[in-house]
Amino acid sequence: YDPQRNRVEGCEIQLFVASTAMRSFSARGLSAVTDGQGYFKIWGFDIGDRLQLYLSARKDGYAKTRSPLVDLSPRMPAAATEIILTPGGVLTGKVANRAKRALPGAKVEFSSYEFQSDPSPSSWDVRTGADGTYVLANCTPGRGLLTVSLDGYVEQRRNLTVKDTRQAQTQNFVLLDGRTISGRVADYANKPIADARVMARALDTATGRDEAVTDRRGEYQLKNLGEGYFRLDARFQLGTPDGQQTYRALEEAVASAR
């Protein structure tokens, strides 16, 4: 239903297990779409001795939401539930650099923490406009993560709680210029390895992350990193007498540079 108790057609429904469940359970494929009367049905899964689960609902123009807890057992193998869609919360703000210059084209993404084992998407993103501002509507109320990224700058992340209100919550960001790590990936014979994927993960108090693919000379550049040390992880494939094999190489502490 919508907030006025009108039935909603075309709503994507996904079953997912509650964190209280004591056994592994795959919910992939256990989904449905509401019909013209707002009804749906999901069946054909093993409930075991007991299964506690939720159902999430998604439709454009509304916040993703979930049902009350559904508790199934051999004595009660079926249940009915209602899901009420709401507009959700609104996040707005401006993204700028340290010189207070607006940064257009930055990606602003909200990821909800309210659907921990739900295989369906629980994140939404927009790009900042020419003046660096953004509006993210229909955000699921509750805990979540707001991430802002732009090539050449250090990604910022912020935990927050979205309120179920039409009044927008302001979240402004100032992005720092990214530092770089560059290098070369080669085999034991010093032959360059092309198409290796190199990832940087921050250590200690460092911030930022980035990944790149090596060119035909085996060279790469990571440029969205903050000040500090990073763990570099390179993964690539090499031909062997037994066919293509995947390899991994690590550098534990590499400092970023301007």
Coordinates of N, CA and C in Angstrom, one line a residue, residues 80-173:
A80 N 0.7 -14.2 5.9 CA 0.4 -13.0 5.1 C 1.0 -11.7 5.8
T81 N 1.3 -10.8 5.1 CA 1.9 -9.5 5.7 C 1.5 -8.3 4.8
E82 N 1.6 -7.2 5.4 CA 1.4 -5.9 4.7 C 2.6 -5.1 4.7
I83 N 2.9 -4.4 3.6 CA 4.0 -3.4 3.5 C 3.5 -2.1 3.1
I84 N 3.8 -1.1 3.9 CA 3.3 0.3 3.6 C 4.5 1.1 3.1
L85 N 4.4 1.6 1.9 CA 5.4 2.4 1.2 C 5.3 3.9 1.7
T86 N 6.4 4.5 1.9 CA 6.4 5.9 2.2 C 7.4 6.7 1.3
P87 N 7.3 8.0 1.2 CA 8.3 8.7 0.4 C 9.7 8.7 1.0
G88 N 9.8 8.4 2.3 CA 11.2 8.3 2.9 C 11.8 9.6 3.2
G89 N 13.1 9.7 3.4 CA 13.7 10.9 3.8 C 14.4 11.5 2.6
V90 N 14.9 12.8 2.8 CA 15.6 13.5 1.7 C 16.9 14.0 2.2
L91 N 18.0 13.8 1.5 CA 19.3 14.3 1.8 C 19.7 15.3 0.7
T92 N 20.3 16.4 1.2 CA 20.7 17.4 0.2 C 21.9 18.1 0.8
G93 N 22.6 18.8 -0.1 CA 23.9 19.4 0.3 C 24.7 19.9 -0.9
K94 N 25.9 20.3 -0.6 CA 26.8 20.8 -1.6 C 28.2 20.1 -1.4
V95 N 28.8 19.8 -2.5 CA 30.2 19.3 -2.6 C 31.1 20.3 -3.2
A96 N 32.2 20.6 -2.4 CA 33.2 21.6 -2.9 C 34.6 21.1 -2.5
N97 N 35.6 21.8 -3.1 CA 37.0 21.5 -2.7 C 37.5 22.4 -1.6
R98 N 38.7 22.3 -1.2 CA 39.2 23.1 0.0 C 39.2 24.6 -0.3
A99 N 39.2 24.9 -1.6 CA 39.2 26.3 -2.0 C 37.7 26.8 -2.1
K100 N 36.8 26.0 -1.7 CA 35.3 26.3 -1.7 C 34.8 26.4 -3.1
R101 N 35.5 25.8 -4.0 CA 34.9 25.8 -5.4 C 34.0 24.6 -5.6
A102 N 32.8 24.8 -6.1 CA 31.9 23.7 -6.3 C 32.4 22.6 -7.2
L103 N 32.1 21.4 -6.9 CA 32.6 20.3 -7.7 C 31.4 19.6 -8.4
P104 N 31.1 19.9 -9.7 CA 30.1 19.2 -10.4 C 30.4 17.8 -10.8
G105 N 29.5 17.0 -10.9 CA 29.7 15.6 -11.4 C 30.2 14.6 -10.3
A106 N 30.2 15.1 -9.1 CA 30.6 14.1 -8.0 C 29.5 13.1 -7.8
K107 N 29.8 11.9 -7.5 CA 28.8 10.9 -7.2 C 28.5 10.9 -5.7
V108 N 27.2 11.0 -5.4 CA 26.7 11.0 -4.0 C 25.8 9.7 -3.9
E109 N 26.2 8.8 -3.0 CA 25.5 7.5 -2.9 C 25.1 7.3 -1.4
F110 N 23.8 6.9 -1.3 CA 23.3 6.5 0.0 C 23.1 5.0 0.0
S111 N 23.6 4.3 1.0 CA 23.4 2.9 1.2 C 22.8 2.6 2.5
S112 N 21.6 2.0 2.5 CA 20.9 1.7 3.7 C 21.5 0.5 4.5
Y113 N 21.5 0.6 5.8 CA 21.9 -0.6 6.6 C 20.7 -1.4 7.1
E114 N 19.5 -1.1 6.6 CA 18.3 -1.7 7.1 C 18.0 -3.0 6.4
F115 N 18.8 -3.5 5.5 CA 18.5 -4.7 4.7 C 19.8 -5.5 4.6
Q116 N 20.3 -6.0 5.7 CA 21.7 -6.6 5.8 C 21.8 -7.8 4.9
S117 N 20.8 -8.7 4.8 CA 21.0 -9.9 4.0 C 20.1 -9.9 2.8
D118 N 19.6 -8.7 2.4 CA 18.7 -8.6 1.2 C 19.6 -8.6 0.0
P119 N 19.4 -9.5 -1.0 CA 20.2 -9.5 -2.2 C 19.8 -8.4 -3.2
S120 N 18.7 -7.8 -3.0 CA 18.2 -6.7 -4.0 C 18.9 -5.4 -3.6
P121 N 19.1 -4.5 -4.6 CA 19.8 -3.2 -4.3 C 19.2 -2.4 -3.2
S122 N 20.1 -1.9 -2.3 CA 19.7 -1.0 -1.2 C 20.5 0.3 -1.2
S123 N 20.9 0.7 -2.3 CA 21.7 2.0 -2.4 C 21.1 2.8 -3.6
W124 N 21.3 4.1 -3.5 CA 20.8 5.0 -4.5 C 21.8 6.1 -4.7
D125 N 22.0 6.6 -5.9 CA 23.0 7.7 -6.1 C 22.6 8.7 -7.1
V126 N 23.2 9.9 -7.0 CA 22.9 11.0 -7.9 C 24.3 11.7 -8.2
R127 N 24.3 12.6 -9.1 CA 25.5 13.4 -9.4 C 25.2 14.8 -9.0
T128 N 26.3 15.5 -8.5 CA 26.1 16.9 -8.2 C 25.9 17.7 -9.5
G129 N 25.2 18.8 -9.4 CA 25.0 19.7 -10.5 C 26.1 20.7 -10.7
A130 N 25.9 21.6 -11.7 CA 27.0 22.6 -12.0 C 27.4 23.4 -10.8
D131 N 26.5 23.6 -9.8 CA 26.8 24.4 -8.6 C 27.2 23.5 -7.5
G132 N 27.5 22.2 -7.7 CA 28.0 21.3 -6.7 C 26.9 20.8 -5.7
T133 N 25.6 21.1 -6.0 CA 24.6 20.7 -5.1 C 24.0 19.3 -5.5
Y134 N 23.3 18.7 -4.6 CA 22.6 17.4 -4.9 C 21.4 17.3 -4.1
V135 N 20.5 16.4 -4.5 CA 19.3 16.1 -3.8 C 19.1 14.6 -3.9
L136 N 19.1 13.9 -2.8 CA 18.8 12.4 -2.8 C 17.5 12.2 -2.2
A137 N 16.4 11.9 -2.9 CA 15.1 11.7 -2.4 C 14.8 10.2 -2.2
N138 N 13.8 9.9 -1.5 CA 13.3 8.5 -1.3 C 14.3 7.6 -0.6
C139 N 15.1 8.2 0.4 CA 16.0 7.4 1.1 C 15.3 6.6 2.2
T140 N 15.7 5.4 2.4 CA 15.1 4.6 3.5 C 15.4 5.2 4.8
P141 N 14.4 5.4 5.7 CA 14.6 5.9 7.0 C 15.4 4.9 7.8
G142 N 16.3 5.4 8.7 CA 17.1 4.5 9.5 C 18.6 4.7 9.2
R143 N 19.4 3.8 9.7 CA 20.9 3.9 9.6 C 21.4 3.7 8.2
G144 N 22.4 4.4 7.8 CA 23.0 4.2 6.5 C 24.3 4.9 6.3
L145 N 24.9 4.8 5.1 CA 26.2 5.4 4.8 C 26.1 6.3 3.6
L146 N 26.6 7.5 3.7 CA 26.6 8.4 2.6 C 28.0 8.6 2.1
T147 N 28.2 8.3 0.8 CA 29.6 8.3 0.2 C 29.6 9.3 -0.9
V148 N 30.7 10.1 -0.9 CA 30.9 11.1 -2.0 C 32.2 10.8 -2.7
S149 N 32.2 10.7 -4.0 CA 33.5 10.4 -4.7 C 33.5 11.2 -6.0
L150 N 34.8 11.5 -6.4 CA 35.0 12.2 -7.7 C 36.4 11.9 -8.1
D151 N 36.7 11.6 -9.3 CA 38.0 11.3 -9.8 C 39.0 12.4 -9.5
G152 N 40.1 12.1 -8.9 CA 41.1 13.1 -8.5 C 41.0 13.6 -7.1
Y153 N 40.0 13.1 -6.4 CA 39.7 13.6 -5.0 C 39.6 12.4 -4.0
V154 N 39.8 12.6 -2.8 CA 39.7 11.6 -1.8 C 38.3 11.3 -1.4
E155 N 37.8 10.1 -1.6 CA 36.5 9.7 -1.3 C 36.2 10.0 0.2
Q156 N 35.0 10.4 0.5 CA 34.5 10.7 1.9 C 33.3 9.8 2.2
R157 N 33.3 9.3 3.4 CA 32.1 8.4 3.8 C 31.6 9.0 5.2
R158 N 30.3 8.9 5.3 CA 29.7 9.5 6.6 C 28.5 8.6 7.0
N159 N 28.6 8.0 8.2 CA 27.5 7.3 8.7 C 26.4 8.3 9.2
L160 N 25.2 8.0 9.0 CA 24.1 8.9 9.5 C 22.8 8.2 9.6
T161 N 21.8 8.8 10.2 CA 20.5 8.3 10.4 C 19.5 9.1 9.6
V162 N 18.8 8.5 8.7 CA 17.8 9.3 7.8 C 16.5 9.3 8.6
K163 N 15.9 10.5 8.7 CA 14.6 10.7 9.3 C 13.5 10.5 8.3
D164 N 12.4 9.9 8.8 CA 11.2 9.7 7.9 C 10.4 11.0 7.9
T165 N 10.9 12.0 7.2 CA 10.3 13.3 7.1 C 10.5 14.0 5.8
R166 N 9.6 14.8 5.4 CA 9.8 15.5 4.1 C 10.8 16.7 4.2
Q167 N 11.2 17.0 5.4 CA 12.2 18.1 5.6 C 13.6 17.5 5.3
A168 N 14.3 18.1 4.4 CA 15.5 17.6 3.9 C 16.6 17.8 5.0
Q169 N 17.5 16.7 5.1 CA 18.6 16.8 6.0 C 19.8 17.2 5.2
T170 N 20.6 18.2 5.6 CA 21.7 18.8 4.9 C 23.0 18.1 5.3
Q171 N 23.7 17.6 4.3 CA 25.0 17.0 4.4 C 26.0 17.6 3.4
N172 N 26.8 18.5 3.8 CA 27.8 19.2 2.9 C 29.1 18.4 3.0
F173 N 29.9 18.5 1.9 CA 31.2 17.8 1.9 C 32.2 18.7 1.3

